[in-house]
Short mmCIF file of C-alpha atoms (C1' of nucleotides) in Angstrom, two decimals:
data_model
loop_
_atom_site.label_atom_id
_atom_site.label_comp_id
_atom_site.label_asym_id
_atom_site.label_seq_id
_atom_site.Cartn_x
_atom_site.Cartn_y
_atom_site.Cartn_z
CA MET H 1 84.34 70.93 98.54
CA SER H 2 87.31 69.07 99.89
CA ALA H 3 85.47 65.78 99.57
CA SER H 4 85.73 65.86 95.80
CA ARG H 5 89.47 66.34 96.06
CA LYS H 6 89.97 63.77 98.72
CA GLY H 7 92.79 61.53 97.80
CA ARG H 8 93.52 63.31 94.56
CA ILE H 9 97.12 63.68 93.59
CA SER H 10 97.19 65.23 90.17
CA ARG H 11 99.81 66.21 87.71
CA LEU H 12 100.06 69.78 86.54
CA ALA H 13 100.65 70.62 82.92
CA GLY H 14 104.14 69.69 81.96
CA ALA H 15 105.66 69.77 85.39
CA PRO H 16 107.41 66.52 86.26
CA MET H 17 105.52 66.29 89.51
CA ALA H 18 102.96 68.74 90.73
CA TYR H 19 100.57 67.60 93.37
CA HIS H 20 97.30 68.78 94.73
CA VAL H 21 97.20 67.29 98.16
CA PRO H 22 93.77 66.91 99.80
CA MET H 23 93.37 68.88 102.97
CA SER H 24 90.49 67.26 104.73
CA LYS H 25 92.59 64.46 106.11
CA HIS H 26 95.93 66.18 106.05
CA ALA H 27 96.64 65.28 109.65
CA GLY H 28 97.80 62.01 108.22
CA ILE H 29 97.57 60.52 104.77
CA PRO H 30 99.08 57.15 105.52
CA GLY H 31 102.15 56.57 103.48
CA LEU H 32 102.18 59.96 101.78
CA GLU H 33 105.68 60.58 102.95
CA ALA H 34 106.88 57.48 101.16
CA LEU H 35 105.18 58.63 97.95
CA LEU H 36 106.92 61.98 97.86
CA PRO H 37 109.98 62.21 95.65
CA PRO H 38 112.90 63.66 97.56
CA TRP H 39 113.32 67.43 97.39
CA GLU H 40 116.68 68.84 96.35
CA GLY H 41 117.70 72.44 96.78
CA PRO H 42 115.78 75.49 97.99
CA ALA H 43 112.10 75.22 98.94
CA ILE H 44 109.83 78.19 99.51
CA LEU H 45 106.20 78.24 100.61
CA LEU H 46 103.70 80.98 99.96
CA VAL H 47 101.01 80.72 102.62
CA ASP H 48 97.82 82.58 101.63
CA LEU H 49 94.86 82.75 104.00
CA ASP H 50 91.61 81.95 102.17
CA ALA H 51 89.13 84.87 101.94
CA PHE H 52 90.69 85.95 105.20
CA PHE H 53 88.49 88.80 106.45
CA ALA H 54 85.29 87.03 105.42
CA SER H 55 86.45 83.77 107.00
CA VAL H 56 87.11 85.48 110.32
CA GLU H 57 83.64 87.03 110.18
CA GLN H 58 82.10 83.61 109.58
CA LEU H 59 84.14 82.17 112.41
CA ASP H 60 82.92 84.90 114.76
CA HIS H 61 79.30 84.83 113.51
CA PRO H 62 78.18 81.19 113.30
CA GLY H 63 74.96 82.30 111.65
CA TRP H 64 76.92 83.62 108.68
CA ARG H 65 78.61 80.32 107.86
CA GLY H 66 77.62 78.89 104.51
CA LYS H 67 76.24 82.27 103.42
CA PRO H 68 77.58 85.03 101.15
CA VAL H 69 79.47 87.50 103.33
CA ILE H 70 81.03 90.69 101.97
CA VAL H 71 83.54 92.83 103.86
CA GLY H 72 83.70 96.26 102.30
CA GLY H 73 82.40 99.78 101.99
CA ASP H 74 78.92 101.14 101.34
CA ALA H 75 77.41 100.84 97.88
CA ASP H 76 75.99 104.34 97.96
CA LYS H 77 79.25 105.94 99.12
CA HIS H 78 81.83 104.93 96.50
CA GLY H 79 82.76 101.83 98.51
CA VAL H 80 84.39 98.69 97.14
CA VAL H 81 84.58 95.04 98.16
CA SER H 82 87.57 94.28 100.35
CA THR H 83 87.04 90.53 100.74
CA CYS H 84 84.10 88.21 100.17
CA SER H 85 83.32 84.66 101.20
CA TYR H 86 83.39 81.84 98.66
CA GLU H 87 79.61 81.73 98.81
CA ALA H 88 79.60 85.33 97.52
CA ARG H 89 82.17 84.52 94.85
CA ALA H 90 79.72 82.03 93.42
CA PHE H 91 77.60 85.06 92.46
CA GLY H 92 80.54 86.71 90.69
CA VAL H 93 81.51 89.04 93.52
CA ARG H 94 85.26 89.80 93.62
CA SER H 95 87.74 91.84 95.64
CA ALA H 96 88.09 95.48 94.57
CA MET H 97 84.72 95.40 92.81
CA PRO H 98 82.53 98.47 93.35
CA ALA H 99 80.15 97.72 96.18
CA SER H 100 77.20 98.83 94.08
CA MET H 101 77.99 96.13 91.53
CA ALA H 102 78.41 93.49 94.21
CA GLN H 103 75.03 94.43 95.60
CA ARG H 104 73.38 93.83 92.25
CA LEU H 105 75.13 90.50 91.74
CA CYS H 106 74.34 89.25 95.22
CA PRO H 107 71.43 91.17 96.76
CA ASP H 108 71.11 88.87 99.77
CA ALA H 109 74.71 89.08 100.90
CA ILE H 110 75.56 89.87 104.50
CA TRP H 111 77.61 93.10 104.57
CA THR H 112 80.07 94.31 107.19
CA HIS H 113 82.70 97.04 107.32
CA GLY H 114 84.97 94.56 109.06
CA HIS H 115 86.77 94.29 112.39
CA HIS H 116 90.39 95.05 111.73
CA ASP H 117 91.72 94.69 115.25
CA ARG H 118 90.33 91.17 115.21
CA TYR H 119 91.97 90.42 111.83
CA ARG H 120 95.30 91.69 113.11
CA GLN H 121 95.00 89.51 116.16
CA MET H 122 94.21 86.41 114.09
CA SER H 123 96.98 87.23 111.62
CA SER H 124 99.51 87.54 114.43
CA ALA H 125 98.53 84.14 115.77
CA ILE H 126 98.97 82.56 112.35
CA MET H 127 102.29 84.28 111.68
CA GLY H 128 103.33 82.92 115.06
CA ILE H 129 102.65 79.41 113.79
CA LEU H 130 104.87 80.02 110.77
CA ARG H 131 107.68 81.46 112.90
CA ASP H 132 107.37 78.49 115.16
CA GLU H 133 108.30 76.31 112.16
CA THR H 134 111.23 78.49 111.11
CA PRO H 135 112.43 82.05 111.64
CA HIS H 136 112.74 82.48 107.86
CA VAL H 137 109.33 84.06 107.40
CA GLN H 138 108.65 87.09 105.22
CA GLN H 139 105.23 88.52 105.88
CA VAL H 140 104.04 90.36 102.76
CA SER H 141 100.59 91.40 103.96
CA ILE H 142 98.09 90.69 106.69
CA ASP H 143 97.11 87.41 104.97
CA GLU H 144 100.25 86.26 103.10
CA ALA H 145 103.75 85.14 103.96
CA PHE H 146 106.71 83.44 102.32
CA VAL H 147 108.41 80.73 104.36
CA ASP H 148 111.82 79.29 103.51
CA VAL H 149 111.60 75.59 104.30
CA SER H 150 114.63 74.43 102.36
CA PRO H 151 115.46 71.00 103.77
CA THR H 152 118.79 72.19 105.08
CA ARG H 153 116.90 74.77 107.15
CA VAL H 154 114.06 72.70 108.57
CA ASN H 155 115.67 69.56 109.89
CA ALA H 156 115.78 68.03 106.42
CA GLU H 157 112.04 67.52 106.64
CA HIS H 158 110.23 67.34 103.32
CA PRO H 159 108.72 70.75 102.33
CA VAL H 160 105.36 69.21 101.48
CA LEU H 161 105.09 67.74 104.97
CA VAL H 162 105.91 71.09 106.54
CA ALA H 163 103.22 72.70 104.37
CA ARG H 164 100.63 70.14 105.40
CA ARG H 165 101.41 70.63 109.07
CA ILE H 166 101.07 74.40 108.68
CA GLN H 167 97.66 73.96 107.07
CA ALA H 168 96.54 71.71 109.91
CA ARG H 169 97.72 74.13 112.58
CA VAL H 170 96.07 77.10 110.85
CA GLU H 171 92.77 75.22 110.65
CA GLU H 172 92.87 74.64 114.39
CA LEU H 173 92.38 78.42 114.71
CA GLY H 174 89.21 78.28 112.64
CA VAL H 175 90.37 79.59 109.26
CA THR H 176 92.04 77.93 106.26
CA CYS H 177 94.95 78.64 103.96
CA SER H 178 96.24 77.67 100.54
CA ILE H 179 99.93 76.98 100.03
CA GLY H 180 102.16 76.98 96.99
CA VAL H 181 105.51 75.19 97.12
CA GLY H 182 108.37 75.89 94.72
CA THR H 183 112.06 76.57 94.41
CA THR H 184 111.54 80.34 94.18
CA LYS H 185 109.18 82.95 95.56
CA SER H 186 107.48 83.65 92.25
CA VAL H 187 106.85 79.95 91.59
CA ALA H 188 105.45 79.48 95.11
CA LYS H 189 103.23 82.54 94.66
CA ILE H 190 101.75 81.35 91.38
CA ALA H 191 101.32 77.82 92.72
CA SER H 192 99.41 79.10 95.74
CA ASP H 193 96.86 80.70 93.41
CA MET H 194 96.15 77.56 91.43
CA ASP H 195 93.97 75.80 93.94
CA LYS H 196 91.87 77.67 96.50
CA PRO H 197 90.64 77.31 99.11
CA ARG H 198 92.59 74.77 101.17
CA GLY H 199 94.82 73.89 98.26
CA LEU H 200 98.38 72.65 98.32
CA THR H 201 100.11 72.94 94.95
CA VAL H 202 103.68 71.83 94.49
CA CYS H 203 106.06 72.51 91.63
CA TYR H 204 109.08 70.27 91.95
CA PRO H 205 112.61 71.45 91.18
CA GLY H 206 113.19 71.29 87.45
CA GLY H 207 109.51 71.63 86.60
CA GLU H 208 109.42 75.44 86.61
CA ALA H 209 109.58 76.09 82.88
CA ALA H 210 106.84 73.59 82.06
CA PHE H 211 104.72 74.81 84.96
CA LEU H 212 104.96 78.54 84.21
CA GLY H 213 105.40 78.52 80.42
CA PRO H 214 101.75 78.33 79.31
CA LEU H 215 100.44 80.84 81.87
CA PRO H 216 99.47 84.40 80.84
CA VAL H 217 101.99 87.08 81.80
CA ARG H 218 99.39 88.74 84.03
CA ASP H 219 99.66 85.83 86.47
CA LEU H 220 103.15 86.95 87.43
CA SER H 221 103.51 89.26 90.40
CA GLY H 222 104.80 92.57 89.07
CA VAL H 223 102.85 92.46 85.82
CA GLY H 224 99.83 94.75 86.08
CA PRO H 225 97.47 96.14 83.46
CA ALA H 226 100.05 98.54 82.00
CA ALA H 227 102.84 95.98 81.65
CA GLU H 228 100.42 93.39 80.28
CA ALA H 229 99.29 95.81 77.57
CA ALA H 230 102.86 96.74 76.71
CA LEU H 231 103.88 93.09 76.48
CA THR H 232 100.86 92.14 74.37
CA ALA H 233 101.66 94.97 71.98
CA ARG H 234 105.07 93.36 71.50
CA GLY H 235 103.67 89.89 70.95
CA VAL H 236 104.48 88.51 74.39
CA ARG H 237 101.47 86.80 75.96
CA THR H 238 102.73 83.88 78.03
CA LEU H 239 105.40 83.48 80.66
CA GLY H 240 107.18 81.09 78.31
CA GLU H 241 107.36 83.81 75.66
CA MET H 242 108.45 86.30 78.27
CA ALA H 243 111.22 84.02 79.50
CA ALA H 244 112.51 83.77 75.93
CA ALA H 245 112.08 87.45 75.08
CA ASP H 246 114.87 89.80 74.14
CA GLU H 247 116.13 91.70 77.15
CA ALA H 248 116.07 95.00 75.25
CA LEU H 249 112.35 94.45 74.61
CA LEU H 250 111.72 93.73 78.28
CA ARG H 251 113.71 96.76 79.30
CA ARG H 252 111.23 98.97 77.49
CA VAL H 253 108.47 97.47 79.62
CA PHE H 254 110.17 96.94 82.99
CA GLY H 255 113.09 99.35 82.97
CA LYS H 256 115.94 98.31 85.20
CA ASN H 257 113.93 95.33 86.45
CA ALA H 258 113.91 93.65 83.04
CA ALA H 259 116.43 90.94 83.85
CA MET H 260 114.79 90.18 87.19
CA MET H 261 111.34 89.97 85.65
CA ARG H 262 112.56 87.63 82.93
CA ALA H 263 114.15 85.40 85.55
CA ARG H 264 110.84 85.36 87.40
CA ALA H 265 109.00 84.36 84.26
CA ALA H 266 111.40 81.45 83.91
CA GLY H 267 111.00 80.49 87.57
CA ALA H 268 114.67 81.20 88.10
CA ASP H 269 114.52 84.38 90.19
CA GLU H 270 116.61 83.81 93.29
CA SER H 271 115.44 86.69 95.47
CA PRO H 272 115.60 85.38 99.02
CA VAL H 273 112.95 85.25 101.72
CA GLU H 274 113.72 88.41 103.65
CA VAL H 275 112.77 89.00 107.24
CA ASP H 276 112.36 92.77 106.97
CA ASP H 277 109.67 94.78 108.66
CA GLU H 278 110.98 98.31 108.39
CA VAL H 279 108.13 100.77 107.85
CA LYS H 280 108.78 103.30 105.06
CA SER H 281 105.70 105.51 105.28
CA VAL H 282 102.47 106.05 107.20
CA SER H 283 99.41 107.55 105.56
CA ASN H 284 95.67 108.00 105.80
CA GLU H 285 93.13 108.64 103.05
CA MET H 286 89.44 109.37 102.83
CA THR H 287 87.07 109.21 99.90
CA PHE H 288 83.94 111.27 100.42
CA ALA H 289 80.47 110.15 99.54
CA ARG H 290 79.71 113.76 98.60
CA ASP H 291 82.48 115.86 97.09
CA LEU H 292 83.89 118.56 99.36
CA THR H 293 83.73 122.12 98.07
CA GLU H 294 84.17 124.29 101.18
CA ARG H 295 87.66 125.13 102.37
CA ALA H 296 86.60 124.67 105.99
CA ASP H 297 85.47 121.10 105.27
CA ILE H 298 88.68 120.30 103.41
CA GLU H 299 90.85 121.67 106.20
CA ALA H 300 88.79 119.75 108.74
CA ALA H 301 89.38 116.52 106.83
CA LEU H 302 93.10 117.22 106.56
CA ALA H 303 93.25 117.87 110.30
CA THR H 304 91.42 114.64 111.07
CA MET H 305 93.71 112.59 108.86
CA GLY H 306 96.77 114.42 110.13
CA ALA H 307 95.78 113.44 113.66
CA LYS H 308 95.34 109.80 112.70
CA VAL H 309 98.75 109.74 111.03
CA GLY H 310 100.35 111.43 114.05
CA ARG H 311 98.83 108.95 116.44
CA ARG H 312 100.04 106.01 114.38
CA LEU H 313 103.51 107.53 114.15
CA ARG H 314 103.66 107.88 117.92
CA ARG H 315 102.40 104.35 118.43
CA LYS H 316 105.18 103.07 116.17
CA GLY H 317 107.80 105.37 117.65
CA LEU H 318 108.48 106.99 114.28
CA ALA H 319 109.15 110.58 113.30
CA GLY H 320 109.19 111.61 109.65
CA ARG H 321 110.65 114.39 107.56
CA THR H 322 108.57 114.16 104.38
CA LEU H 323 104.99 115.35 104.71
CA SER H 324 102.60 114.82 101.82
CA ILE H 325 99.01 115.41 100.83
CA ARG H 326 97.08 113.74 98.05
CA ILE H 327 93.97 115.11 96.41
CA ARG H 328 91.58 113.60 93.88
CA TYR H 329 89.18 115.85 92.03
CA ASP H 330 85.68 114.95 90.95
CA ASP H 331 87.04 113.90 87.52
CA ARG H 332 89.33 111.40 89.35
CA THR H 333 92.57 113.07 88.36
CA THR H 334 94.96 112.94 91.29
CA ARG H 335 97.62 115.36 92.42
CA SER H 336 100.10 115.20 95.25
CA VAL H 337 102.29 117.67 97.08
CA GLN H 338 105.11 116.79 99.39
CA ARG H 339 107.37 118.88 101.50
CA ARG H 340 110.65 118.19 103.21
CA LEU H 341 110.58 119.34 106.84
CA ALA H 342 113.45 120.95 108.68
CA HIS H 343 113.17 118.35 111.47
CA PRO H 344 111.49 114.96 111.83
CA THR H 345 108.22 115.04 113.72
CA ASP H 346 105.28 112.91 114.85
CA ASP H 347 103.24 115.86 116.10
CA GLU H 348 100.15 116.76 114.11
CA LEU H 349 99.62 119.91 116.14
CA ALA H 350 102.86 121.14 114.60
CA TYR H 351 102.42 120.01 111.01
CA THR H 352 98.70 120.51 110.43
CA PRO H 353 99.19 124.21 109.52
CA LEU H 354 101.63 123.04 106.83
CA LEU H 355 98.93 120.80 105.37
CA TYR H 356 96.79 123.89 104.84
CA GLU H 357 99.66 125.65 103.08
CA MET H 358 100.27 122.67 100.81
CA LEU H 359 96.58 122.58 99.97
CA ASP H 360 96.95 125.95 98.25
CA GLU H 361 99.20 124.36 95.64
CA VAL H 362 96.49 121.99 94.40
CA TRP H 363 93.17 123.55 95.32
CA ARG H 364 91.29 126.75 94.62
CA PRO H 365 87.71 127.68 95.48
CA GLY H 366 85.32 126.00 93.08
CA ILE H 367 87.29 122.75 92.76
CA LYS H 368 85.36 119.68 93.93
CA VAL H 369 87.31 117.21 96.05
CA ARG H 370 86.52 113.52 96.04
CA LEU H 371 89.47 112.16 98.03
CA LEU H 372 92.07 113.55 100.41
CA GLY H 373 95.13 111.90 101.89
CA VAL H 374 97.86 112.79 104.37
CA GLY H 375 101.14 110.90 104.60
CA MET H 376 104.47 110.98 106.37
CA ALA H 377 107.67 109.33 105.18
CA GLY H 378 111.39 109.84 105.45
CA PHE H 379 112.13 107.91 108.65
CA LYS H 380 115.62 107.28 109.83
CA PRO H 381 116.54 105.36 112.95
CA GLU H 382 118.21 108.38 114.52
CA ASP H 383 115.10 110.47 113.83
CA VAL H 384 113.03 108.68 116.41
CA VAL H 385 114.28 111.17 118.99
CA GLN H 386 111.73 113.94 119.28
CA GLU H 387 112.43 117.45 118.17
CA ALA H 388 110.36 120.56 117.70
CA LEU H 389 109.25 121.12 114.11
CA PHE H 390 110.26 124.78 114.16
CA THR H 391 112.22 126.84 116.57
CA ASP H 392 110.72 130.13 117.68
CA GLU H 393 113.25 131.89 115.48
CA GLU H 394 112.07 129.94 112.45
CA LEU H 395 108.48 130.68 113.26
CA ASP H 396 109.32 134.35 113.56
CA ALA H 397 110.98 134.22 110.15
CA ARG H 398 107.96 132.52 108.59
CA GLU H 399 105.18 134.52 110.12
CA GLY H 400 106.75 137.69 111.36
CA GLY H 401 107.92 138.22 114.91
CA ASP H 402 105.29 140.80 115.75
CA GLU H 403 102.19 140.27 117.81
CA ALA H 404 100.00 139.55 114.80
CA GLY H 405 102.36 136.83 113.58
CA ARG H 406 102.63 135.19 116.95
CA ALA H 407 98.90 135.34 117.46
CA LYS H 408 98.39 133.12 114.40
CA ARG H 409 100.32 130.27 115.94
CA PRO H 410 98.63 127.32 117.57
CA ALA H 411 97.66 128.01 121.12
CA LEU H 412 99.72 125.02 122.27
CA LYS H 413 102.98 125.85 120.56
CA ASP H 414 104.87 125.12 123.71
CA GLU H 415 106.45 121.76 123.00
CA ALA H 416 106.04 120.25 126.44
CA ARG H 417 102.37 121.16 126.67
CA ARG H 418 101.76 119.76 123.21
CA ARG H 419 103.32 116.46 124.03
CA GLY H 420 101.34 116.33 127.24
CA LEU H 421 98.10 116.87 125.36
CA LEU H 422 98.99 114.27 122.74
CA ALA H 423 99.93 111.72 125.37
CA ALA H 424 96.67 112.31 127.21
CA THR H 425 94.47 111.94 124.14
CA ASP H 426 96.43 108.92 122.94
CA ALA H 427 95.89 107.28 126.31
CA LEU H 428 92.15 107.98 126.21
CA LYS H 429 91.89 106.55 122.71
CA ASP H 430 93.89 103.48 123.76
CA LYS H 431 91.47 102.88 126.58
CA PHE H 432 88.11 103.82 125.09
CA GLY H 433 88.65 103.60 121.33
CA GLU H 434 89.24 106.08 118.54
CA GLY H 435 85.94 107.82 119.13
CA ALA H 436 86.74 108.70 122.72
CA VAL H 437 88.35 112.05 122.01
CA ARG H 438 87.27 114.37 119.23
CA PHE H 439 88.15 117.86 118.37
CA GLY H 440 85.58 120.10 116.73
CA HIS H 441 87.08 119.78 113.28
CA GLU H 442 86.85 116.01 113.37
CA LEU H 443 83.07 116.13 113.46
CA ARG H 444 82.62 118.10 110.26
CA ASN H 445 82.86 115.23 107.79
CA GLU H 446 81.39 112.51 109.90
CA SER H 447 79.19 110.08 107.96
CA ASN H 448 80.61 111.30 104.65
CA THR H 449 83.19 108.55 104.05
CA THR H 450 83.04 105.22 102.27
CA GLY H 451 83.55 103.06 105.30
CA SER H 452 85.82 100.85 103.22
CA SER H 453 88.13 98.23 104.59
CA THR H 454 91.77 97.71 103.95
CA LYS H 455 94.62 95.30 104.07
CA ASN H 456 97.29 97.56 105.38
CA PRO H 457 100.62 95.76 105.29
CA ALA H 458 102.18 98.02 107.89
CA ASP H 459 99.44 98.12 110.47
CA TYR H 460 99.42 94.61 111.84
CA LYS H 461 103.05 94.68 112.88
"C1'" DT I 1 77.29 100.64 86.53
"C1'" DC I 2 81.78 102.75 87.79
"C1'" DT I 3 86.02 101.89 90.61
"C1'" DG I 4 88.95 102.07 98.50
"C1'" DG I 5 92.87 102.50 101.42
"C1'" DG I 6 97.15 101.03 102.96
"C1'" DG I 7 101.60 100.54 101.26
"C1'" DT I 8 106.43 99.89 98.05
"C1'" DC I 9 109.22 100.93 94.27
"C1'" DC I 10 110.67 103.22 89.92
"C1'" DT I 11 111.29 107.15 86.76
"C1'" DA I 12 112.04 111.67 85.24
"C1'" DG I 13 113.12 116.34 85.74
"C1'" DG I 14 114.89 120.38 88.16
"C1'" DA I 15 117.93 122.52 91.60
"C1'" DC I 16 122.26 122.71 93.29
"C1'" DC I 17 127.18 121.78 93.93
"C1'" DC I 18 131.77 120.88 92.35
"C1'" DT V 1 130.90 135.82 78.18
"C1'" DC V 2 129.47 131.14 77.94
"C1'" DT V 3 130.10 126.49 78.98
"C1'" DG V 4 130.70 120.74 80.56
"C1'" DG V 5 129.23 116.67 83.14
"C1'" DG V 6 128.52 113.94 87.29
"C1'" DG V 7 126.47 113.34 91.74
"C1'" DT V 8 122.97 114.15 95.07
"C1'" DC V 9 118.75 115.76 96.84
"C1'" DC V 10 114.06 116.76 96.21
"C1'" DT V 11 109.48 116.55 94.06
"C1'" DA V 12 105.62 114.67 91.32
"C1'" DG V 13 103.55 111.02 89.17
"C1'" DG V 14 102.54 106.40 88.15
"C1'" DA V 15 102.62 101.12 88.28
"C1'" DC V 16 101.83 97.63 91.19
"C1'" DC V 17 100.48 94.74 95.36
"C1'" DC V 18 97.00 93.03 98.90
#
DNA sequence: TCTGGGGTCCTAGGACCC
DNA sequence: TCTGGGGTCCTAGGACCC
């Protein structure tokens, strides 16, 4: 596909200079540097890996190259498409589409649940390339990052040349990326979407209004289905109209973000590239192919997810104080319950009984459960130090200090023994994989999940 | 043919304190 | 006996992103 673009330098609607630069020969277009108008002021890249998961699969399975590949969940288990190759997109398959629909559109596609450790590894290598260019890298997901390449920051080198070098270095790893270049993050983001795969789209300083003006508001990051509907109802359809809209009108749609969103629509939002990787929450969810109706099955699922969350907390060295569960009923309505803990913890053996208590607030016998989730939030740096969830006195107060009350407690309530057990099972799972150690409850719902894939922004760090 | 799983951020209301 | 307003914490829900 790059052949048709080879050598093309085209002008984008209204922008003084907006180039699509061909990627097939990007290692050196003779004289390109001389053709580029000088760049004044800030320059930000948005680097977006093309069909990332599917591209890695095609890299690792040579037989899959040139064929429709779909990474996602099972069609008969409520699964959806996570990522699909461009060959599959030709059939109309898209991300987030129900897997059953994708199967009808493209019956011969190659399906895989994905290999997330491999994606994380590839992503880390690519982010390393970006950080080798400049430390001013803001990773926004496993396959996207902003890079501040303002000439004052990168040896006065032209931003377009930096972008072309990044594309060349990424391709050496066997995958490709599209890059948008602009004076702000939102301009770079929109530019990166205009030409995929292997595209390089540049909006020069001063061209923002002409570049963004005709685009639909939905193209702007931060405008979803609800905001789009609210804007349309008020006669605002394009980014140009949004940039000119009354702030009071926008406040009814965006609340306190109205001014910021209007600046974005005008390409004038100055939010900086931020190197910030602080994790705010850790959670795990499961959608079931068959709705759960038995309390024992629901508790087993909560215990399984609680254990996964605990293990990830320990791996990250985090302890949280806000425990939450999420539940979706068979009619797809969703409820959540959260509870503030007395002490931060990363120990599922301590908090799993609380999950069962919280369940009582949103579930009664007879209710069918389609999805369950367990999450932990409320981290503070000083909370990383481990503490027991409850003291014996608090447990006595909760459950009664008599023999019957004490007998209800987990057999391993002794903190040191608990931590020993957790450390041992973590070590086994590190060595032999997640399936190496299972408790009885973890087997109950086996083979009843969607097997879907994810792009978890916190998990590759 | 029917919608996943991982996150972040915002809003609104109630409890509580002064 | 009834009453205020502001600040903070907590909870639930929802919009949005990849």
